[in-house]
Tab-separated table of C-alpha atoms in Angstrom:
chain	number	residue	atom	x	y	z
A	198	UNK	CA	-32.708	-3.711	-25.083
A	199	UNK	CA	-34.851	-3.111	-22.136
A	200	UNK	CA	-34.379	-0.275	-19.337
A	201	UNK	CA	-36.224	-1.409	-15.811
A	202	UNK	CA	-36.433	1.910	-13.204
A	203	UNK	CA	-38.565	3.225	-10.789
A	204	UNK	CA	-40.821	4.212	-13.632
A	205	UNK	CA	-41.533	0.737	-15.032
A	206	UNK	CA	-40.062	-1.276	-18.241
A	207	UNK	CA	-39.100	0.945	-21.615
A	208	UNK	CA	-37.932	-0.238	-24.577
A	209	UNK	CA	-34.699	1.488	-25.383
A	210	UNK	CA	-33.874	-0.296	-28.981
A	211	UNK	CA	-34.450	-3.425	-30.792
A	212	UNK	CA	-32.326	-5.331	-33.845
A	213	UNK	CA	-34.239	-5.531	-37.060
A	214	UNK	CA	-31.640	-8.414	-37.926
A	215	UNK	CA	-32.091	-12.082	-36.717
A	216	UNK	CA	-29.421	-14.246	-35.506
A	217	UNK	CA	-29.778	-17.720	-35.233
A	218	UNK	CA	-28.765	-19.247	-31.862
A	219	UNK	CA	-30.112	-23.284	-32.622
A	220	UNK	CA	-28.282	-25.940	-33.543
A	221	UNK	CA	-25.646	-26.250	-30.101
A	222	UNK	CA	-22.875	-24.027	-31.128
A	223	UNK	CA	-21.150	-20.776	-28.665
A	224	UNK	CA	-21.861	-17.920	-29.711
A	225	UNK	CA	-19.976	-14.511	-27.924
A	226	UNK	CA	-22.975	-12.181	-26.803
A	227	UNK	CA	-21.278	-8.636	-25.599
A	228	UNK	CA	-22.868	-5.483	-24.717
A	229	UNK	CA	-20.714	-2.497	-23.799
A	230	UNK	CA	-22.001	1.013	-22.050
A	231	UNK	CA	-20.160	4.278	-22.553
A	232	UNK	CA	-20.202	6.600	-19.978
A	233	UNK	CA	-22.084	8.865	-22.575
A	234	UNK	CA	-24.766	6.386	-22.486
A	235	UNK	CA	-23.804	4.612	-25.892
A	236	UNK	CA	-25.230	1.293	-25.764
A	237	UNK	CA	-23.750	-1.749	-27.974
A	238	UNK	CA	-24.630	-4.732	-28.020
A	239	UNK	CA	-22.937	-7.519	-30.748
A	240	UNK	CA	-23.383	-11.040	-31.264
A	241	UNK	CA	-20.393	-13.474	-32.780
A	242	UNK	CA	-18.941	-9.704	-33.430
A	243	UNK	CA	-21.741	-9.027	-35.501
A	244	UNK	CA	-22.788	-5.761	-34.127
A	245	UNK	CA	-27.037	-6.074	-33.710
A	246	UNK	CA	-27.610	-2.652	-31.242
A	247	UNK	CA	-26.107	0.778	-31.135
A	248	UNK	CA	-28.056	3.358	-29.396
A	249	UNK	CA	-27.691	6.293	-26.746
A	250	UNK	CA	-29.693	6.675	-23.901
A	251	UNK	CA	-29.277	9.409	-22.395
A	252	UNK	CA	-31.783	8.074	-18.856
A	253	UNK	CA	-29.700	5.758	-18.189
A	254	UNK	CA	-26.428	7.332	-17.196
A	255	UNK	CA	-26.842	5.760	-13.439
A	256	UNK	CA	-24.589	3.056	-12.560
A	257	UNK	CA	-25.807	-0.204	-13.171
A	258	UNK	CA	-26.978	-1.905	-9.671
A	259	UNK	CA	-28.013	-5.279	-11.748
A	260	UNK	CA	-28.531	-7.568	-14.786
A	261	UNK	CA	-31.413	-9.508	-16.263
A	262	UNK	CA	-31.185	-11.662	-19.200
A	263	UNK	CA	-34.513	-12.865	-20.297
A	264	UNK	CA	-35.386	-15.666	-22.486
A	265	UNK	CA	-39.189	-15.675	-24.188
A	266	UNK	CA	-38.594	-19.467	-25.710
A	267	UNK	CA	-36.406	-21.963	-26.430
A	268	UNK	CA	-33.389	-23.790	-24.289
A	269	UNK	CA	-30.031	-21.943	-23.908
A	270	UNK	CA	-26.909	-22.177	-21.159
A	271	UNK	CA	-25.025	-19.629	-19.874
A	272	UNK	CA	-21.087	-21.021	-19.990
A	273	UNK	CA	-19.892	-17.553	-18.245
A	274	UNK	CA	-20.827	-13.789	-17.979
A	275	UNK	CA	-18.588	-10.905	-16.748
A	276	UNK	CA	-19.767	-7.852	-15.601
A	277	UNK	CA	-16.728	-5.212	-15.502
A	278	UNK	CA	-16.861	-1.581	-14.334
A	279	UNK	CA	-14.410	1.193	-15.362
């Protein structure tokens, strides 16, 4: 889980657990934000991330999702707000 600002890229957490995305099948990718900063991020409802960061209480003004190798499609994403 990356955080990009005005002050560069920082690394705000990372999963010591591997997932395994080959083989063709869906899998459900959600991350969630509190408004206390509480990051969550879960995979097939496998929870992989939970972490607070407390910098990053602005509101979100975009999304990146990054892939570093392999093939993957994007069926759908949602973005909500509350």
């Amino acid at each position: 889980l990356l955080r990009y600002g005005s002050r560069g890229v920082a690394v705000v957490d990372a999963s010591v657990d591997e997932v395994s995305l080959e083989g063709g099948a869906r899998h459900i990718v959600q991350m969630t934000r509190s408004v206390a900063g509480e990051f969550v991020v879960s995979i097939d409802g496998t929870e992989m991330i939970r972490v607070v960061d407390n910098a990053f209480r602005d509101p979100f003004d975009g999304f990146i999702l990054t892939n570093q190798g392999g093939d993957f499609t994007v069926h759908s994403l949602a973005i909500f707000a509350s």
